[in-house]
Amino acid sequence: MTKRTSITRPLMLSLTGMLAAFWLVALGLGVLVMRHELDEVFDSALQETAERLLALTIDDLELRQQADSLEIASLNRSGRREYLVYQVRDPSGRLLLKSDDAPSDIIQPEMSKGFSDTTRYRVFTSVSPDGKLILQVADRFSDRREAVRESAVTMLIPLLLLIPASIVSIWLVIGRALKPIGALRQSIATKDGGNMASLEEAHLPEELKPIAHSVNLLLERLRNAFAAEREFTANSAHELRTPIAGALAQTQRLVEELPNGPGRVRALKIERALHDLGRLAEKLLQLARAESGIGSKETEVDLLQILDLVVLDVQRGMSLDRKLEFRRPASQSLVRLVDADAFGIVMRNLIENALLHGDPRFPVVVDVAGDRSISVVNGCEVVADHELSDLKNRFHRGRTSASGSGLGLAIADRIVIEMGGKLTLFSPARGRTDGFEALVEL
């Protein structure tokens, strides 16, 4: 099977993917800028803390008498983790004071003033004016990375919510944008031999107007072609009726005048051929009328009265070995806005088709059901499904030895569609194991 492609799905996926990619690029750039800004904030905090803490340490040491045994009192009694640690040393490197979380080893052996880095810490070194105290305040690189990571995750969470929201939003926007395309597609889909009206171009977007214009040009060519075909068919059939009728009359006189023998047999064959030719001309006229759109009408007509006349007319022309049953409720009516002649053509074709191709041992039944549908049923062997679907095509005949043109069901189907109804074929007939049924639903 050929996989069906869609415009909406690729558009939705590509736009969502591009939006997510742009968001990730923006997130990456934002993380870089944020990391730089956070480093500046942390460095500024280190420097300010060191400068202020150095002044406090000098004042505190001046109040102590024994500097060689000094140890700083713990400033972190809550047990919380310290983000900044510090150490106070003398020029010889001896540790005088430190914070609770500061390591016992020297954080940074270098004594130069300012910022420096170790494998674990970012350090700021401050020296007292007399050079006797060296204060180093440090923060861990892991804390800085954690701050950047948590900020990046905080910025990433909206992206996870943005993707499904973007899919829904893009789907709604694309659906709204593609509505004119869907409307144009539906308008084109309604065009057939009975509806060749031009498409309206005024309300279409500028991108679709060339398509509609091209379709209208094609429809105009088709209208001209169909009109020429119908005109030729109608004129040909009409012009053939008179000479066929004349030839048939002369042949019938010739049959009466000839004695029994080969000449009379040959004349009878000519008579049958002229009868078939006359029926074909009549079918071609009906086909031309069906394709001209005679099904609909603005006045209401009781179709059951027309059906009564059609059944009565067919019964008068039937041979004695055939039987036609007509079942209808006496008080029922079937009023529709359709053409009386068109409905008569439909029912006559269906009934004549049943009489011509049905088994003569079984009657043809015309039944008006309570749901306002009309069925014509005849006895025959079951028709295969693949043959049943082709019977409504022009000039297609099933497996039968009876004469015919293959136009009856095609004409009936065409007119029923113009009436707004549906012609359905069943074999076996509904409720039976054999037979053929033509169901007209109006």
Coordinates of C-alpha atoms in Angstrom, one line a residue:
M1 CA 0.0 0.0 0.0
T2 CA 1.2 3.5 -0.8
K3 CA 1.7 5.6 2.4
R4 CA -0.4 8.7 2.4
T5 CA 1.6 11.9 3.0
S6 CA 0.3 14.9 4.9
I7 CA 1.3 18.6 4.9
T8 CA 0.3 19.1 8.5
R9 CA 2.5 16.5 10.1
P10 CA 5.8 17.5 8.6
L11 CA 5.1 21.2 9.1
M12 CA 4.2 20.6 12.8
L13 CA 7.2 18.5 13.4
S14 CA 9.7 20.8 11.6
L15 CA 8.3 24.0 13.2
T16 CA 8.3 22.4 16.7
G17 CA 11.9 21.0 16.1
M18 CA 13.1 24.4 14.9
L19 CA 11.5 26.1 17.9
A20 CA 13.1 23.6 20.3
A21 CA 16.5 24.0 18.6
F22 CA 16.3 27.8 18.8
W23 CA 15.3 27.5 22.5
L24 CA 18.3 25.2 23.2
V25 CA 20.7 27.5 21.4
A26 CA 19.3 30.5 23.3
L27 CA 19.6 28.4 26.5
G28 CA 23.2 27.6 25.8
L29 CA 24.1 31.2 25.1
G30 CA 22.1 32.2 28.2
V31 CA 24.0 29.7 30.3
L32 CA 27.4 31.1 29.1
V33 CA 26.3 34.6 29.9
M34 CA 24.8 33.6 33.2
R35 CA 28.0 31.7 34.1
H36 CA 30.1 34.8 33.4
E37 CA 27.8 37.0 35.4
L38 CA 27.7 34.5 38.3
D39 CA 31.5 34.4 38.3
E40 CA 31.6 38.2 38.6
V41 CA 29.0 38.1 41.4
F42 CA 30.9 35.4 43.3
D43 CA 34.3 37.2 42.8
S44 CA 32.8 40.4 44.0
A45 CA 31.4 38.6 47.1
L46 CA 34.8 37.0 47.8
Q47 CA 36.6 40.4 47.6
E48 CA 34.1 42.3 49.8
T49 CA 34.0 39.5 52.3
A50 CA 37.8 39.3 52.5
E51 CA 38.2 43.1 52.9
R52 CA 35.6 43.4 55.6
L53 CA 36.7 40.2 57.4
L54 CA 40.4 41.4 57.4
A55 CA 39.4 44.6 59.3
L56 CA 37.4 42.6 61.9
T57 CA 40.2 40.1 62.3
I58 CA 42.8 42.8 63.0
D59 CA 40.5 44.4 65.6
D60 CA 39.9 41.0 67.2
L61 CA 43.6 40.1 67.4
E62 CA 44.5 43.4 69.0
L63 CA 42.1 42.5 71.9
R64 CA 43.8 39.1 72.4
Q65 CA 47.0 38.9 74.5
Q66 CA 48.4 35.6 73.3
A67 CA 48.4 35.6 69.5
D68 CA 50.3 32.3 69.3
S69 CA 47.4 30.3 70.7
L70 CA 44.6 32.1 68.9
E71 CA 41.9 30.1 67.2
I72 CA 38.8 31.6 65.8
A73 CA 35.5 30.8 67.5
S74 CA 33.0 28.9 65.4
L75 CA 30.7 31.1 63.5
N76 CA 28.6 28.3 62.1
R77 CA 26.7 26.8 65.0
S78 CA 23.6 25.9 63.0
G79 CA 25.4 23.0 61.2
R80 CA 24.6 24.4 57.8
R81 CA 27.1 24.0 55.0
E82 CA 29.3 27.1 54.5
Y83 CA 29.6 28.4 51.0
L84 CA 32.6 30.7 51.9
V85 CA 35.6 29.5 53.8
Y86 CA 38.6 31.5 55.1
Q87 CA 42.0 31.2 56.7
V88 CA 44.1 33.7 58.5
R89 CA 47.9 33.2 58.5
D90 CA 51.1 35.0 59.4
P91 CA 53.9 35.7 56.9
S92 CA 55.6 32.4 57.9
G93 CA 52.5 30.4 56.9
R94 CA 51.3 29.5 60.4
L95 CA 47.5 29.1 60.5
L96 CA 46.0 31.5 63.0
L97 CA 42.3 31.4 62.3
K98 CA 39.9 29.5 60.0
S99 CA 36.2 28.8 59.5
D100 CA 34.6 25.5 60.5
D101 CA 34.5 24.2 56.9
A102 CA 37.9 25.4 55.9
P103 CA 40.5 22.7 55.4
S104 CA 43.4 22.4 57.9
D105 CA 45.9 22.6 55.1
I106 CA 46.7 25.8 53.4
I107 CA 44.1 26.7 50.8
Q108 CA 46.5 28.6 48.6
P109 CA 50.3 28.6 49.4
E110 CA 50.8 31.7 47.2
M111 CA 50.7 35.0 49.2
S112 CA 50.1 37.4 46.3
K113 CA 47.2 39.7 46.8
G114 CA 44.2 39.3 44.6
F115 CA 42.4 36.4 42.9
S116 CA 43.9 33.0 42.3
D117 CA 42.6 29.5 41.6
T118 CA 43.3 26.0 42.9
T119 CA 41.9 22.7 41.8
R120 CA 38.9 23.1 44.2
Y121 CA 38.7 26.7 45.1
R122 CA 38.5 30.2 43.8
V123 CA 40.6 32.3 46.3
F124 CA 40.9 36.0 47.1
T125 CA 44.0 36.9 49.2
S126 CA 44.0 40.1 51.3
V127 CA 47.1 41.4 53.3
S128 CA 46.9 43.7 56.3
P129 CA 48.6 47.1 56.0
D130 CA 51.5 46.1 58.2
G131 CA 51.9 42.8 56.4
K132 CA 51.6 40.7 59.5
L133 CA 48.2 39.0 58.6
I134 CA 47.2 37.3 55.4
L135 CA 43.5 36.5 55.0
Q136 CA 42.3 34.1 52.2
V137 CA 38.6 33.7 51.5
A138 CA 37.6 31.0 49.1
D139 CA 34.5 29.4 47.5
R140 CA 34.3 26.0 45.9
F141 CA 34.1 25.6 42.1
S142 CA 31.5 22.8 42.7
D143 CA 29.2 25.4 44.3
R144 CA 29.5 27.7 41.3
R145 CA 28.8 24.8 38.9
E146 CA 25.8 23.8 41.0
A147 CA 24.4 27.3 40.8
V148 CA 24.9 27.4 37.0
R149 CA 23.4 23.9 36.6
E150 CA 20.3 24.6 38.7
S151 CA 19.8 27.9 36.8
A152 CA 20.1 26.0 33.5
V153 CA 17.6 23.3 34.6
T154 CA 15.2 26.1 35.7
M155 CA 15.5 27.6 32.2
L156 CA 15.1 24.1 30.6
I157 CA 11.8 23.2 32.4
P158 CA 9.8 25.7 30.3
L159 CA 11.1 24.1 27.2
L160 CA 9.6 20.7 28.3
L161 CA 6.3 22.5 28.7
L162 CA 6.8 24.5 25.6
I163 CA 7.2 21.5 23.2
P164 CA 3.6 20.0 23.7
A165 CA 2.1 23.5 23.9
S166 CA 3.9 24.4 20.7
I167 CA 2.6 21.2 19.0
V168 CA -1.0 22.1 19.9
S169 CA -0.6 25.8 19.0
I170 CA 1.1 25.0 15.7
W171 CA -1.5 22.3 14.9
L172 CA -4.3 24.9 15.5
V173 CA -2.6 27.6 13.5
I174 CA -1.8 25.2 10.6
G175 CA -5.3 23.8 10.7
R176 CA -6.8 27.3 10.5
A177 CA -4.3 28.2 7.7
L178 CA -5.2 25.1 5.7
K179 CA -8.9 25.5 5.9
P180 CA -9.1 27.3 2.5
I181 CA -7.2 24.4 1.0
G182 CA -9.7 21.9 2.5
A183 CA -12.6 24.0 1.2
L184 CA -11.1 24.1 -2.2
R185 CA -10.5 20.4 -2.2
Q186 CA -14.1 19.7 -1.2
S187 CA -15.3 22.1 -4.0
I188 CA -13.2 20.2 -6.6
A189 CA -14.4 16.9 -5.2
T190 CA -18.0 17.8 -6.0
K191 CA -17.3 18.3 -9.6
D192 CA -18.5 15.6 -12.0
G193 CA -20.6 15.2 -15.1
G194 CA -23.6 16.7 -13.4
N195 CA -21.9 19.6 -11.6
M196 CA -19.4 21.4 -13.8
A197 CA -20.0 24.9 -12.3
S198 CA -16.9 27.1 -11.9
L199 CA -15.2 27.5 -8.6
E200 CA -15.5 30.7 -6.7
E201 CA -12.1 32.5 -6.7
A202 CA -13.0 35.8 -4.9
H203 CA -12.8 34.5 -1.3
L204 CA -9.7 32.4 -1.8
P205 CA -6.2 33.4 -0.6
E206 CA -3.8 34.7 -3.3
E207 CA -1.8 31.5 -3.2
L208 CA -4.8 29.4 -4.1
K209 CA -6.3 31.6 -6.8
P210 CA -4.0 30.3 -9.6
I211 CA -5.1 26.7 -8.7
A212 CA -8.8 27.6 -8.8
H213 CA -8.3 29.5 -12.0
S214 CA -6.6 26.4 -13.6
V215 CA -9.4 24.1 -12.4
N216 CA -12.0 26.5 -13.8
L217 CA -10.2 26.5 -17.2
L218 CA -10.3 22.7 -17.1
L219 CA -13.9 22.6 -16.1
E220 CA -14.8 24.9 -19.0
R221 CA -13.0 22.6 -21.5
L222 CA -14.9 19.6 -20.0
R223 CA -18.2 21.4 -20.2
N224 CA -17.6 22.2 -23.8
A225 CA -16.6 18.6 -24.5
F226 CA -19.6 17.1 -22.6
A227 CA -21.9 19.5 -24.3
A228 CA -20.6 18.5 -27.7
E229 CA -20.8 14.8 -26.8
R230 CA -24.4 15.2 -25.5
E231 CA -25.5 17.2 -28.5
F232 CA -24.0 14.7 -30.9
T233 CA -25.6 11.8 -29.1
A234 CA -29.0 13.4 -28.9
N235 CA -28.9 14.6 -32.5
S236 CA -27.7 11.2 -33.8
A237 CA -30.3 9.3 -31.9
H238 CA -33.0 11.7 -32.9
E239 CA -32.1 11.6 -36.5
L240 CA -31.9 7.8 -36.4
R241 CA -35.4 7.3 -35.1
T242 CA -37.2 8.3 -38.3
P243 CA -35.2 6.2 -40.7
I244 CA -35.2 3.3 -38.3
A245 CA -39.0 3.5 -37.9
G246 CA -39.4 3.7 -41.7
A247 CA -37.1 0.8 -42.3
L248 CA -38.9 -1.3 -39.6
A249 CA -42.3 -0.6 -41.2
Q250 CA -41.1 -1.6 -44.6
T251 CA -39.5 -4.7 -43.2
Q252 CA -42.7 -5.7 -41.4
R253 CA -44.6 -5.3 -44.7
L254 CA -42.0 -7.4 -46.4
V255 CA -42.4 -10.1 -43.8
E256 CA -46.1 -10.2 -44.4
E257 CA -45.7 -10.4 -48.2
L258 CA -43.0 -13.0 -48.3
P259 CA -44.0 -16.7 -48.3
N260 CA -42.5 -19.1 -45.8
G261 CA -38.9 -19.8 -46.7
P262 CA -35.3 -18.5 -46.5
G263 CA -36.4 -15.0 -47.6
R264 CA -39.0 -14.6 -44.8
V265 CA -36.5 -15.9 -42.2
R266 CA -33.9 -13.3 -43.4
A267 CA -36.6 -10.6 -43.2
L268 CA -37.5 -11.6 -39.6
K269 CA -33.9 -11.3 -38.6
I270 CA -33.7 -7.8 -40.2
E271 CA -36.9 -6.9 -38.2
R272 CA -35.3 -8.0 -34.9
A273 CA -32.1 -6.1 -35.7
L274 CA -34.1 -2.9 -36.4
H275 CA -36.0 -3.4 -33.1
D276 CA -32.7 -3.6 -31.3
L277 CA -31.4 -0.5 -33.1
G278 CA -34.5 1.4 -32.2
R279 CA -34.1 0.5 -28.6
L280 CA -30.4 1.6 -28.7
A281 CA -31.4 4.9 -30.2
E282 CA -34.0 5.4 -27.4
K283 CA -31.3 4.6 -24.8
L284 CA -28.9 7.1 -26.3
L285 CA -31.6 9.8 -26.1
Q286 CA -32.2 8.9 -22.5
L287 CA -28.5 9.0 -21.8
A288 CA -28.2 12.4 -23.4
R289 CA -31.2 13.7 -21.2
A290 CA -29.7 12.1 -18.1
E291 CA -26.4 13.8 -18.6
S292 CA -28.1 17.2 -19.2
G293 CA -29.3 17.2 -15.6
I294 CA -33.0 16.4 -15.8
G295 CA -33.3 14.8 -12.4
S296 CA -34.2 17.8 -10.2
K297 CA -37.2 20.1 -10.4
E298 CA -38.7 22.9 -8.4
T299 CA -42.3 21.5 -8.2
E300 CA -43.4 18.5 -6.1
V301 CA -44.5 15.3 -7.8
D302 CA -46.1 12.2 -6.4
L303 CA -43.8 9.5 -7.7
L304 CA -46.1 6.6 -6.9
Q305 CA -48.6 7.9 -9.4
I306 CA -45.9 7.9 -12.1
L307 CA -44.8 4.4 -11.0
D308 CA -48.4 3.2 -11.4
L309 CA -48.4 4.4 -15.0
V310 CA -45.0 2.9 -15.8
V311 CA -45.9 -0.5 -14.4
L312 CA -49.2 -0.5 -16.3
D313 CA -47.5 0.5 -19.5
V314 CA -44.9 -2.3 -19.1
Q315 CA -47.5 -4.9 -18.3
R316 CA -49.4 -4.1 -21.5
G317 CA -46.3 -4.7 -23.6
M318 CA -45.2 -7.9 -21.8
S319 CA -45.3 -11.4 -23.2
L320 CA -47.8 -13.8 -21.7
D321 CA -45.0 -16.0 -20.2
R322 CA -43.7 -13.2 -17.9
K323 CA -45.3 -11.9 -14.7
L324 CA -44.8 -8.5 -13.0
E325 CA -45.9 -8.0 -9.3
F326 CA -46.4 -4.5 -8.0
R327 CA -46.6 -4.1 -4.2
R328 CA -47.4 -0.7 -2.7
P329 CA -49.6 0.6 0.2
A330 CA -52.8 2.0 -1.3
S331 CA -52.8 5.1 1.0
Q332 CA -49.1 5.9 0.7
S333 CA -47.6 8.8 -1.4
L334 CA -44.0 9.6 -2.3
V335 CA -43.8 13.3 -3.0
R336 CA -40.4 14.7 -4.1
L337 CA -38.9 17.6 -6.0
V338 CA -37.9 15.6 -9.1
D339 CA -38.8 15.5 -12.7
A340 CA -41.6 13.1 -13.6
D341 CA -40.1 12.1 -16.9
A342 CA -36.8 11.4 -15.3
F343 CA -38.3 9.2 -12.6
G344 CA -40.3 7.4 -15.3
I345 CA -37.1 6.7 -17.2
V346 CA -35.4 5.3 -14.1
M347 CA -38.2 2.9 -13.2
R348 CA -38.8 1.8 -16.8
N349 CA -35.1 1.0 -17.3
L350 CA -35.0 -1.0 -14.0
I351 CA -38.1 -3.0 -14.7
E352 CA -37.2 -3.7 -18.4
N353 CA -33.7 -4.7 -17.2
A354 CA -35.3 -7.2 -14.7
L355 CA -37.7 -8.6 -17.3
L356 CA -34.9 -8.9 -20.0
H357 CA -32.2 -10.6 -17.9
G358 CA -34.3 -12.2 -15.1
D359 CA -35.3 -15.9 -15.0
P360 CA -38.7 -16.2 -16.7
R361 CA -39.8 -18.8 -14.2
F362 CA -39.9 -16.2 -11.4
P363 CA -41.9 -13.0 -11.4
V364 CA -40.4 -9.5 -11.3
V365 CA -41.4 -7.8 -8.1
V366 CA -41.6 -4.0 -7.8
D367 CA -41.9 -3.2 -4.1
V368 CA -42.4 0.2 -2.4
A369 CA -41.1 -0.2 1.2
G370 CA -42.3 1.7 4.2
D371 CA -39.0 3.7 4.3
R372 CA -39.8 5.3 1.0
S373 CA -37.5 3.2 -1.0
I374 CA -38.4 1.3 -4.2
S375 CA -36.9 -2.1 -5.1
V376 CA -37.0 -4.1 -8.3
V377 CA -36.3 -7.8 -7.8
N378 CA -35.9 -10.6 -10.4
G379 CA -34.8 -14.2 -10.2
C380 CA -31.4 -15.2 -11.5
E381 CA -28.2 -16.8 -10.5
V382 CA -26.0 -14.9 -8.0
V383 CA -23.9 -12.2 -9.6
A384 CA -20.3 -12.1 -8.4
D385 CA -19.3 -9.0 -6.4
H386 CA -16.6 -7.9 -8.9
E387 CA -19.2 -8.0 -11.7
L388 CA -21.9 -6.3 -9.6
S389 CA -19.8 -3.2 -9.1
D390 CA -19.3 -2.8 -12.9
L391 CA -22.9 -3.1 -13.9
K392 CA -23.6 0.6 -13.5
N393 CA -20.9 1.5 -16.0
R394 CA -21.9 2.4 -19.6
F395 CA -22.1 -0.3 -22.1
H396 CA -21.2 -3.0 -19.6
R397 CA -23.2 -6.1 -19.6
G398 CA -23.1 -9.1 -17.3
R399 CA -23.0 -12.7 -18.3
T400 CA -26.3 -12.9 -20.2
S401 CA -27.5 -14.1 -23.5
A402 CA -30.3 -11.5 -23.7
S403 CA -30.1 -8.6 -26.1
G404 CA -29.4 -5.2 -24.7
S405 CA -27.2 -2.1 -24.9
G406 CA -25.6 -2.0 -21.4
L407 CA -27.0 1.5 -20.8
G408 CA -30.1 0.9 -18.7
L409 CA -28.5 0.8 -15.2
A410 CA -26.0 3.5 -16.1
I411 CA -28.9 5.9 -17.1
A412 CA -30.9 5.0 -14.0
D413 CA -27.9 5.5 -11.7
R414 CA -27.1 8.9 -13.3
I415 CA -30.6 10.2 -12.9
V416 CA -31.0 8.9 -9.3
I417 CA -27.8 10.7 -8.3
E418 CA -29.2 13.9 -9.8
M419 CA -32.4 13.4 -7.7
G420 CA -30.2 13.3 -4.6
G421 CA -30.8 9.6 -4.1
K422 CA -28.8 6.4 -4.4
L423 CA -29.1 3.3 -6.5
T424 CA -27.7 0.1 -4.8
L425 CA -27.4 -3.3 -6.5
F426 CA -27.7 -6.6 -4.5
S427 CA -27.0 -10.1 -5.5
P428 CA -28.4 -12.3 -4.0
A429 CA -31.4 -10.1 -3.3
R430 CA -32.0 -9.2 0.3
G431 CA -33.8 -12.0 2.2
R432 CA -33.0 -14.5 -0.6
T433 CA -30.3 -16.9 -1.6
D434 CA -30.5 -16.0 -5.3
G435 CA -31.8 -13.3 -7.5
F436 CA -30.9 -9.7 -8.3
E437 CA -32.2 -6.5 -6.7
A438 CA -32.0 -2.8 -7.6
L439 CA -32.8 -0.6 -4.7
V440 CA -33.7 3.1 -5.3
E441 CA -33.5 5.2 -2.1
L442 CA -34.8 8.8 -2.5

